[in-house]
PDB file of C-alpha atoms in Angstrom:
ATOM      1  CA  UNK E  23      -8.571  -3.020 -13.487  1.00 58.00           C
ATOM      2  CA  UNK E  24      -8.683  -5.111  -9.968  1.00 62.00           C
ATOM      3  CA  UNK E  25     -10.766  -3.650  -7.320  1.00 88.00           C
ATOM      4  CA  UNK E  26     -10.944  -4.181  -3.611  1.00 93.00           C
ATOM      5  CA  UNK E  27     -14.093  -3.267  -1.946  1.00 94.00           C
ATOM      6  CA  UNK E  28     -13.162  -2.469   2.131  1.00 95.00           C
ATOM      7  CA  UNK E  29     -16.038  -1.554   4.670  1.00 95.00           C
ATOM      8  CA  UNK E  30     -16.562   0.372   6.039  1.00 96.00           C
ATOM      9  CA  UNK E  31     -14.836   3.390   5.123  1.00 95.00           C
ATOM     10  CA  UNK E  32     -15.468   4.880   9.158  1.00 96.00           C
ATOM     11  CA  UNK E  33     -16.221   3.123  12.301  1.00 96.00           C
ATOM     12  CA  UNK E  34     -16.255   5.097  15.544  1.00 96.00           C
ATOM     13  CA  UNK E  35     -17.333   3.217  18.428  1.00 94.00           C
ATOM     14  CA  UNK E  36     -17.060   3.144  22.380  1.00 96.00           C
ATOM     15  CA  UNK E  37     -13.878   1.269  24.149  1.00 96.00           C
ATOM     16  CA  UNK E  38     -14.640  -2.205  24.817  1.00 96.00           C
ATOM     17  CA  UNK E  39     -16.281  -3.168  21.175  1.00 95.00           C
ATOM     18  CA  UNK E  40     -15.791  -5.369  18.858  1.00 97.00           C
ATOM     19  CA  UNK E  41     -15.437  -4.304  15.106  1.00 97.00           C
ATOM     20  CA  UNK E  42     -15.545  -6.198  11.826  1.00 97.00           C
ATOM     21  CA  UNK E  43     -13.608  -4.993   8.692  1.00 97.00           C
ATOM     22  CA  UNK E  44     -14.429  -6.234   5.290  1.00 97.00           C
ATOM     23  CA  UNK E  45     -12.180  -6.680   2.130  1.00 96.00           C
ATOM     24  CA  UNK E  46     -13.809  -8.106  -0.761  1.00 95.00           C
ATOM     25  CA  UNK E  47     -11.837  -8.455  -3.952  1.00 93.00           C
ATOM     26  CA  UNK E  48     -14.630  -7.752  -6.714  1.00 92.00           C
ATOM     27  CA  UNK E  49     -13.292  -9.062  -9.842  1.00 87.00           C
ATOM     28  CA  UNK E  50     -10.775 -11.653  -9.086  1.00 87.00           C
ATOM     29  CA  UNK E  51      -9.669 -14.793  -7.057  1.00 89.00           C
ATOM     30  CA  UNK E  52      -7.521 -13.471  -3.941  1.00 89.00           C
ATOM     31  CA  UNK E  53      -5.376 -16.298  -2.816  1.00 90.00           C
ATOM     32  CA  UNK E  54      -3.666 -13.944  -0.452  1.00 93.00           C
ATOM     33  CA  UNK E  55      -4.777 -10.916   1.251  1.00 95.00           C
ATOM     34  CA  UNK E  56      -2.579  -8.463   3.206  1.00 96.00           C
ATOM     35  CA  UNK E  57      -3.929  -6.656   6.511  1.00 97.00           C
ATOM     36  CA  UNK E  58      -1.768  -2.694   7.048  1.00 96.00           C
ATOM     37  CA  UNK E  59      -1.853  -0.614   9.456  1.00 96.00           C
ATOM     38  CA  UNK E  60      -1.100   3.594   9.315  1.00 94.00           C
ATOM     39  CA  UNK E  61      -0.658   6.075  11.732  1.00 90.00           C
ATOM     40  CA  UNK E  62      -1.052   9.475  11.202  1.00 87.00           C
ATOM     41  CA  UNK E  63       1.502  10.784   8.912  1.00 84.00           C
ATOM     42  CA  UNK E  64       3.539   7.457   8.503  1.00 88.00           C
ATOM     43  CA  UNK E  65       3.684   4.581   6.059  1.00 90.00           C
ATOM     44  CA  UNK E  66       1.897   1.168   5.685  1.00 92.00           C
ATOM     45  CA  UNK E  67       2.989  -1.685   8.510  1.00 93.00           C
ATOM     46  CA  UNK E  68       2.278  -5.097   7.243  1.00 94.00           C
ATOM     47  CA  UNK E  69       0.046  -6.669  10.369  1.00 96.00           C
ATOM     48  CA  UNK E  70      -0.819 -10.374   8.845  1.00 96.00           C
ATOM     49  CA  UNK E  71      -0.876 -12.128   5.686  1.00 95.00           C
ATOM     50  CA  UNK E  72      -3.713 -14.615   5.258  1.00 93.00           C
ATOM     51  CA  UNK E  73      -4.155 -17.233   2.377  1.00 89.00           C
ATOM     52  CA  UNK E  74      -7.277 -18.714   1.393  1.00 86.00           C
ATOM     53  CA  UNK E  75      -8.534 -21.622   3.696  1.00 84.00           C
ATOM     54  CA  UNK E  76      -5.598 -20.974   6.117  1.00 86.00           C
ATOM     55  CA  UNK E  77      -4.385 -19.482   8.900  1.00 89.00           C
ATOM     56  CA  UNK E  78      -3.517 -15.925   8.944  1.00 93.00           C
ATOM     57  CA  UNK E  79       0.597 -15.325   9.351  1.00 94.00           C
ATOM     58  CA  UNK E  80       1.079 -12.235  11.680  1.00 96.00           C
ATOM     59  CA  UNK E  81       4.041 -10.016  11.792  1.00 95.00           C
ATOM     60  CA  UNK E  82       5.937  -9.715  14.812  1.00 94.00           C
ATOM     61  CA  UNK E  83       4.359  -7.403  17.660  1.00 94.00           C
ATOM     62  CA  UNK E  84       0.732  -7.721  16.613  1.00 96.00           C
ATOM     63  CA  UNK E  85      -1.699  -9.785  18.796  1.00 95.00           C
ATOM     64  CA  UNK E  86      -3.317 -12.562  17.147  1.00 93.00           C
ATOM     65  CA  UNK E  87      -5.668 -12.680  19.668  1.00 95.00           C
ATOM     66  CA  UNK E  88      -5.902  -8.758  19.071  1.00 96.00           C
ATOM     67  CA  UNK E  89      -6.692  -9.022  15.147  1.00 97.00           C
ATOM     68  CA  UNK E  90      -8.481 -11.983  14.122  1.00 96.00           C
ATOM     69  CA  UNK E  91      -8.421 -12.727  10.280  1.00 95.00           C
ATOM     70  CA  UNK E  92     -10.331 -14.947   8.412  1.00 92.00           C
ATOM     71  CA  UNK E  93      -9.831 -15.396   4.931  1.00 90.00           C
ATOM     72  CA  UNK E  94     -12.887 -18.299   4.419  1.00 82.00           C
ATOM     73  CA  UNK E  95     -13.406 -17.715   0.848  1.00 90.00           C
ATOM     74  CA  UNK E  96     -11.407 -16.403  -2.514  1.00 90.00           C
ATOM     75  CA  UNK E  97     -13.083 -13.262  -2.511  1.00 92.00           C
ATOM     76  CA  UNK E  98     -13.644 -12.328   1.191  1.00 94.00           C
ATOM     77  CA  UNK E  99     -11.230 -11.818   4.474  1.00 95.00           C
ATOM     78  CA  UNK E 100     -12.125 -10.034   7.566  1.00 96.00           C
ATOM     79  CA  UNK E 101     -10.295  -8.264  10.021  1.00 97.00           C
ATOM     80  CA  UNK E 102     -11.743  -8.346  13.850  1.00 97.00           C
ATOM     81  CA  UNK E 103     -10.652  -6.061  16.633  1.00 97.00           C
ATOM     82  CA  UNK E 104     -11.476  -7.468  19.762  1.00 97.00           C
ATOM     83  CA  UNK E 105     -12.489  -5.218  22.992  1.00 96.00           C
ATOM     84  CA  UNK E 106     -10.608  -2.534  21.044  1.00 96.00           C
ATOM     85  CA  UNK E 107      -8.866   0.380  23.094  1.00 95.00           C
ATOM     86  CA  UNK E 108      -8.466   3.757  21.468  1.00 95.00           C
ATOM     87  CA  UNK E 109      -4.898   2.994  21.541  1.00 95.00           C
ATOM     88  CA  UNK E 110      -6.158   0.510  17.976  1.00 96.00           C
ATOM     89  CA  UNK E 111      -7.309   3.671  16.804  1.00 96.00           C
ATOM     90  CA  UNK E 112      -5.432   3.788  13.364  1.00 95.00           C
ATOM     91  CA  UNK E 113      -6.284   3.767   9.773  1.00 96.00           C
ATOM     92  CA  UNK E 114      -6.551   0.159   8.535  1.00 97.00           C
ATOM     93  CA  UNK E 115      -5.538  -0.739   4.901  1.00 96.00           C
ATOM     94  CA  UNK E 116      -6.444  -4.139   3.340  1.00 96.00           C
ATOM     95  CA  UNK E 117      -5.067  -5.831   0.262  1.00 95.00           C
ATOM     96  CA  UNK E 118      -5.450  -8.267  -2.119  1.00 93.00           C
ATOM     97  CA  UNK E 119      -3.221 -10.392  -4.617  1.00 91.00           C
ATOM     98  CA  UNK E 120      -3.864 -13.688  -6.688  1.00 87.00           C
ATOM     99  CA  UNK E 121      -1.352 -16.219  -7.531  1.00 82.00           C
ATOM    100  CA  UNK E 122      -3.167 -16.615 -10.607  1.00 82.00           C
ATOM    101  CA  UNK E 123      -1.303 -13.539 -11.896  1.00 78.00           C
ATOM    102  CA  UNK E 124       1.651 -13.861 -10.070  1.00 78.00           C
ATOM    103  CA  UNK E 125       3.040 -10.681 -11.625  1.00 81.00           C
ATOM    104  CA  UNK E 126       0.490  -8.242 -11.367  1.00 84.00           C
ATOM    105  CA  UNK E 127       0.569  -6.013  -8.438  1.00 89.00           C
ATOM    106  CA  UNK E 128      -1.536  -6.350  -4.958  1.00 90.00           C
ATOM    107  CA  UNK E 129      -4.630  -4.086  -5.398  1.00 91.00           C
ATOM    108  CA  UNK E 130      -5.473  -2.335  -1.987  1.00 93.00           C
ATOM    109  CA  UNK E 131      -8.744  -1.466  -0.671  1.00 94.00           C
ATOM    110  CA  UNK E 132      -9.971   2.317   0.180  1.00 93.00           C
ATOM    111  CA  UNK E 133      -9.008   1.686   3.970  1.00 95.00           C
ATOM    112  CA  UNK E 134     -11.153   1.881   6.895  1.00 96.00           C
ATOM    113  CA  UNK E 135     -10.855   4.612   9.783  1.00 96.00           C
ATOM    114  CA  UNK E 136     -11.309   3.578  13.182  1.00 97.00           C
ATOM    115  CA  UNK E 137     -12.007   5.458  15.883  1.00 96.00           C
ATOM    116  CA  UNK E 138     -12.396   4.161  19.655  1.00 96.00           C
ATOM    117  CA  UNK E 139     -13.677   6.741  21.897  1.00 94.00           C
TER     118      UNK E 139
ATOM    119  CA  UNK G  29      16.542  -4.911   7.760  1.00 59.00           C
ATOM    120  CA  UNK G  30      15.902  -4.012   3.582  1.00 64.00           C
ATOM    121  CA  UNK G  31      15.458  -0.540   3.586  1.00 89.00           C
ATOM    122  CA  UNK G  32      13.275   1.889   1.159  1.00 94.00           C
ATOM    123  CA  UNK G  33      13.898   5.347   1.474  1.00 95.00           C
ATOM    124  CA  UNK G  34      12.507   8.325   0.150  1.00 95.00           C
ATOM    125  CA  UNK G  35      12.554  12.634   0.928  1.00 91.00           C
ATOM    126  CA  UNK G  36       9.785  13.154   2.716  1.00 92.00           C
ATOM    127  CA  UNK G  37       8.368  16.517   0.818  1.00 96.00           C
ATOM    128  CA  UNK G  38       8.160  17.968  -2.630  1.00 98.00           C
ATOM    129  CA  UNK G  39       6.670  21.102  -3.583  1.00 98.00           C
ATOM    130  CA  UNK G  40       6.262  22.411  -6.991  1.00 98.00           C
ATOM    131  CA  UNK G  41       4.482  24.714  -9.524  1.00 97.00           C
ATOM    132  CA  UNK G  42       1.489  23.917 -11.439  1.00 97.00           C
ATOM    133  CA  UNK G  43       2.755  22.874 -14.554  1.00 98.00           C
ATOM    134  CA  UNK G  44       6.278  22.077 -13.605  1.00 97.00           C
ATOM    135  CA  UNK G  45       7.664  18.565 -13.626  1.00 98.00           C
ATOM    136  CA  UNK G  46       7.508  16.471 -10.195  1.00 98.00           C
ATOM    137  CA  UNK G  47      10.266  14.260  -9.887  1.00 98.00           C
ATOM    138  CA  UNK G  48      10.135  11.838  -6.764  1.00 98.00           C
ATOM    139  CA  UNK G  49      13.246   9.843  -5.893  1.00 97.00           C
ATOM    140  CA  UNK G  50      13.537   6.591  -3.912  1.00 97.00           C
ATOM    141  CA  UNK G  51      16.200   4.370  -3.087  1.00 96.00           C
ATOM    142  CA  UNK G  52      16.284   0.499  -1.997  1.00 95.00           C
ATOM    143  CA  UNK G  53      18.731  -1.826  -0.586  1.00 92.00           C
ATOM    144  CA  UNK G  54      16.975  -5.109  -1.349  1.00 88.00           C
ATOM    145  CA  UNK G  55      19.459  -6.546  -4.575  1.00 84.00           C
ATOM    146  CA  UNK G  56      16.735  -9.192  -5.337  1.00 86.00           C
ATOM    147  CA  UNK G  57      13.707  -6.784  -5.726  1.00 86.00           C
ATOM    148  CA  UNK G  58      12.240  -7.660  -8.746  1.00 89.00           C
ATOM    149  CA  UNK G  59       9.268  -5.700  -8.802  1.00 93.00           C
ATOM    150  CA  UNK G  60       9.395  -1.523  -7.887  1.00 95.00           C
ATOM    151  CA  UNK G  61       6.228   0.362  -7.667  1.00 95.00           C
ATOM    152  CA  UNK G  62       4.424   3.622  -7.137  1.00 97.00           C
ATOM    153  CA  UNK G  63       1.640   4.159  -5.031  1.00 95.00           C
ATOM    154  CA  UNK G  64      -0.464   7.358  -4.168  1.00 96.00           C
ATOM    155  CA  UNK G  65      -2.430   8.210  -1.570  1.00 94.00           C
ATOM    156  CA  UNK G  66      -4.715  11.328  -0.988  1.00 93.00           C
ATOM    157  CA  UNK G  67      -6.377  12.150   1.855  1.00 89.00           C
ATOM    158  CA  UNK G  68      -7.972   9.595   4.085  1.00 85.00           C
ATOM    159  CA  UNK G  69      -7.862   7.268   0.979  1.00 88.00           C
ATOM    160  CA  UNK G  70      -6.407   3.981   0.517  1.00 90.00           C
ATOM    161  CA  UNK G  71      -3.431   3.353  -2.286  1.00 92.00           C
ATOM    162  CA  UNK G  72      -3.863   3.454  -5.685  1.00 92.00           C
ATOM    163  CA  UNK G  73      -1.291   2.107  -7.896  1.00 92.00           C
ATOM    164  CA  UNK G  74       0.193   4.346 -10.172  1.00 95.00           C
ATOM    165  CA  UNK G  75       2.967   1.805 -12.379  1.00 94.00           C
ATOM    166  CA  UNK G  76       5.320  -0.441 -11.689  1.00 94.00           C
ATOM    167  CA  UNK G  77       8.286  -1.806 -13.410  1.00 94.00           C
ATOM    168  CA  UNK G  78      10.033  -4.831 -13.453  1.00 92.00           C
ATOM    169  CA  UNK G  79      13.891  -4.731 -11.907  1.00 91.00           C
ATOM    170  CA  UNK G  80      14.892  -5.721 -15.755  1.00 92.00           C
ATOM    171  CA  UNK G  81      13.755  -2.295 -17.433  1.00 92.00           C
ATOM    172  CA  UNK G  82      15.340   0.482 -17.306  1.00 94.00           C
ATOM    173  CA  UNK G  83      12.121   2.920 -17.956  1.00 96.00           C
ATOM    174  CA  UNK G  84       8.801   2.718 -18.253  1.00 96.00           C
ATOM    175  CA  UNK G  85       5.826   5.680 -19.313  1.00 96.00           C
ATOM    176  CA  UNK G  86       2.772   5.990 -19.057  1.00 94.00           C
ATOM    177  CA  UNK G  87       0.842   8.978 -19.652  1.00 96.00           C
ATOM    178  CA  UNK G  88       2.339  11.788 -17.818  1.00 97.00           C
ATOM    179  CA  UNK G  89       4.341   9.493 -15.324  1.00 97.00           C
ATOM    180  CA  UNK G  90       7.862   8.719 -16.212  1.00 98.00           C
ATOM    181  CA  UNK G  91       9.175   5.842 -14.278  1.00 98.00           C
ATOM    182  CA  UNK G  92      13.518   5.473 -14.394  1.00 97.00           C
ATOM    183  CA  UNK G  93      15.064   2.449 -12.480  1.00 96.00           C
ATOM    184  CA  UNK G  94      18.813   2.294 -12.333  1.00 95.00           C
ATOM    185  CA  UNK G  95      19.004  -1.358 -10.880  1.00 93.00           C
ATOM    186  CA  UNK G  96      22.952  -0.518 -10.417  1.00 93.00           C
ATOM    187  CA  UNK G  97      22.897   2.212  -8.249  1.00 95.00           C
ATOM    188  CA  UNK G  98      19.072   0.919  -6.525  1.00 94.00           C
ATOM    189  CA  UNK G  99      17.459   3.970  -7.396  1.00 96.00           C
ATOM    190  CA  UNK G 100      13.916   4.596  -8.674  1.00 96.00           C
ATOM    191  CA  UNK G 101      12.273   8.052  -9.823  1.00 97.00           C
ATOM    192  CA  UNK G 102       9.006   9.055 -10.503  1.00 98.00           C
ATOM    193  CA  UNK G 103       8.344  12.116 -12.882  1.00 98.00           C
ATOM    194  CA  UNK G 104       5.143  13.232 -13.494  1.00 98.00           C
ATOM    195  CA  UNK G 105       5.358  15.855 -16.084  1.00 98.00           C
ATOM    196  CA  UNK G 106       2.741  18.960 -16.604  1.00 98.00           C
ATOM    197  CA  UNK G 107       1.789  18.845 -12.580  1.00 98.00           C
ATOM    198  CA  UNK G 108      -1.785  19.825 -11.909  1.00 97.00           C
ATOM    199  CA  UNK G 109      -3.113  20.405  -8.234  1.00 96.00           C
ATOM    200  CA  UNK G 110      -5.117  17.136  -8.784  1.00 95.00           C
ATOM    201  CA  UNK G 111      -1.310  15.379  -7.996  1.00 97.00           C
ATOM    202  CA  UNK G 112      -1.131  16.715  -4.563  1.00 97.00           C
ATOM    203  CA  UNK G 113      -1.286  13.764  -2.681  1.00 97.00           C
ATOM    204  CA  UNK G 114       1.712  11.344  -0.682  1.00 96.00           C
ATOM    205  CA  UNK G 115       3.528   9.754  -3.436  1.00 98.00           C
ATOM    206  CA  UNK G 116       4.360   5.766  -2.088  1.00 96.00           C
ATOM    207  CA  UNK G 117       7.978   3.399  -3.545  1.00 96.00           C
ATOM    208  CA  UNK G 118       7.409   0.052  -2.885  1.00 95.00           C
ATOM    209  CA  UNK G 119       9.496  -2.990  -3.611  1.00 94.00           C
ATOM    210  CA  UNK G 120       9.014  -6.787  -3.844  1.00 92.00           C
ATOM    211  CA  UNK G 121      10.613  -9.957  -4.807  1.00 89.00           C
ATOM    212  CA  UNK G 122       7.536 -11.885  -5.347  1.00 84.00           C
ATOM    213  CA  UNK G 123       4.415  -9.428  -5.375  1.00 81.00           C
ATOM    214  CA  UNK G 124       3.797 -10.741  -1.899  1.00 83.00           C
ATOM    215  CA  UNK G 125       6.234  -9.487   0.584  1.00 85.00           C
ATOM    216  CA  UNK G 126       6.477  -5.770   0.011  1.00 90.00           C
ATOM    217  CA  UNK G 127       8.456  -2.780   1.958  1.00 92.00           C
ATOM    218  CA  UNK G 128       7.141   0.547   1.110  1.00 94.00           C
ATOM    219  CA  UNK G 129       9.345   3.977   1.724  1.00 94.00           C
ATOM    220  CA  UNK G 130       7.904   6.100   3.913  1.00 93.00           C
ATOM    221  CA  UNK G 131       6.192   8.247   1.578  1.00 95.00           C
ATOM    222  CA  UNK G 132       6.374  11.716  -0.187  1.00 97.00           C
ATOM    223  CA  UNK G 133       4.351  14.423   0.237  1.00 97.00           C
ATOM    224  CA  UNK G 134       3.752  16.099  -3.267  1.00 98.00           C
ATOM    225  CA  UNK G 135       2.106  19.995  -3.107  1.00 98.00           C
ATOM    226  CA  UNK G 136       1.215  21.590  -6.091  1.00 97.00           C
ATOM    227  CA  UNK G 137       0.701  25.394  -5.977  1.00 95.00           C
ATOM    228  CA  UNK G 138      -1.119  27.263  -8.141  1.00 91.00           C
TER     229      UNK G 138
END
């Protein structure tokens, strides 16, 4: 089946850093790739949507300048948080989706925990 | 806003049947799904179905859609400990947009 590779798994860094997040789809073309976001005990909140070769679209209340997405390539988008707080402390959930096979599923990633100290 | 809504805990017996209900207001979904997560994991898809069945198995999982009344359910039948985990409904019109419930908490005891 699909598979999303997401790394890291764990970042924990100091207040003030930057942090790159990786999701690679491994075995197919992702035209569009989803960025989530879960707290603690709660569900997945759609953050941005980013197609290949274009600009991310973000949902309302998140900081582009906050999250920065690039999606340069079929296979590869990245998620930046910029001069993150501990308040973007969170459990971040990428995934993927190809309109090549409109009617299979998206295929998410294993997530990636950050912590800001 | 669409809403999908599901109870937030489930506890059963090992070896019992699970059964996970979800409901949606969104008349146009097309596609439902189930998700699960364990612990500091990301989601794995279980099934889906497509808003024109009625049922769909696979394995141990027994998925029922009543498009009428919008309401999904998930059975899992024979329910080992290995199932714990927060059980995810999801819906979608186009594979793209998707609303998830806010998830199910499924313990097995021994």
């Amino acid at each position: 089946g699909a598979v999303v590779s997401q790394h890291p798994s764990w970042v924990i860094c100091k207040s003030g850093t930057s942090v790159k997040i990786e999701c690679r789809s491994l075995d197919f073309q992702a035209t569009t790739m989803f960025w989530y976001r879960q707290f603690p005990k709660q569900s997945l909140m759609l953050m941005a949507t980013s197609n290949e070769g274009s600009k991310a679209t973000y949902e309302q209340g998140v900081e582009k300048d906050k999250f920065l997405i690039n999606h340069a390539s079929l296979t590869l988008s990245t998620l930046t948080v910029t001069s993150a707080h501990p308040e973007d402390s969170s459990f971040y959930i990428c995934s993927a989706h190809s309109s090549l096979n409109y009617h299979q599923p998206q295929h998410f990633g294993d997530g990636t925990r950050l912590s800001i100290l | 806003g669409e809403d999908v809504e599901q109870s937030l805990f489930l506890s059963v017996r090992e070896g019992d049947s699970s059964v996970i209900n979800c409901t949606y207001t969104d008349s146009s979904s097309t596609y439902l799904y189930w998700y699960k997560q364990e612990p500091g994991a990301g989601l794995q898809l279980l099934t889906y179905i497509f808003s024109n069945m009625d049922m769909k198995q696979d394995q141990r999982l027994t998925v029922l859609l009543n498009k009428k009344d919008k309401h999904l359910s998930l059975r899992i039948a024979d329910t080992q400990t290995g199932d714990s985990a927060i059980y995810f409904c999801a819906e979608s019109y186009n594979n793209n947009d998707m609303r998830f419930g806010a998830g199910t908490r499924l313990t097995v005891k021994p």
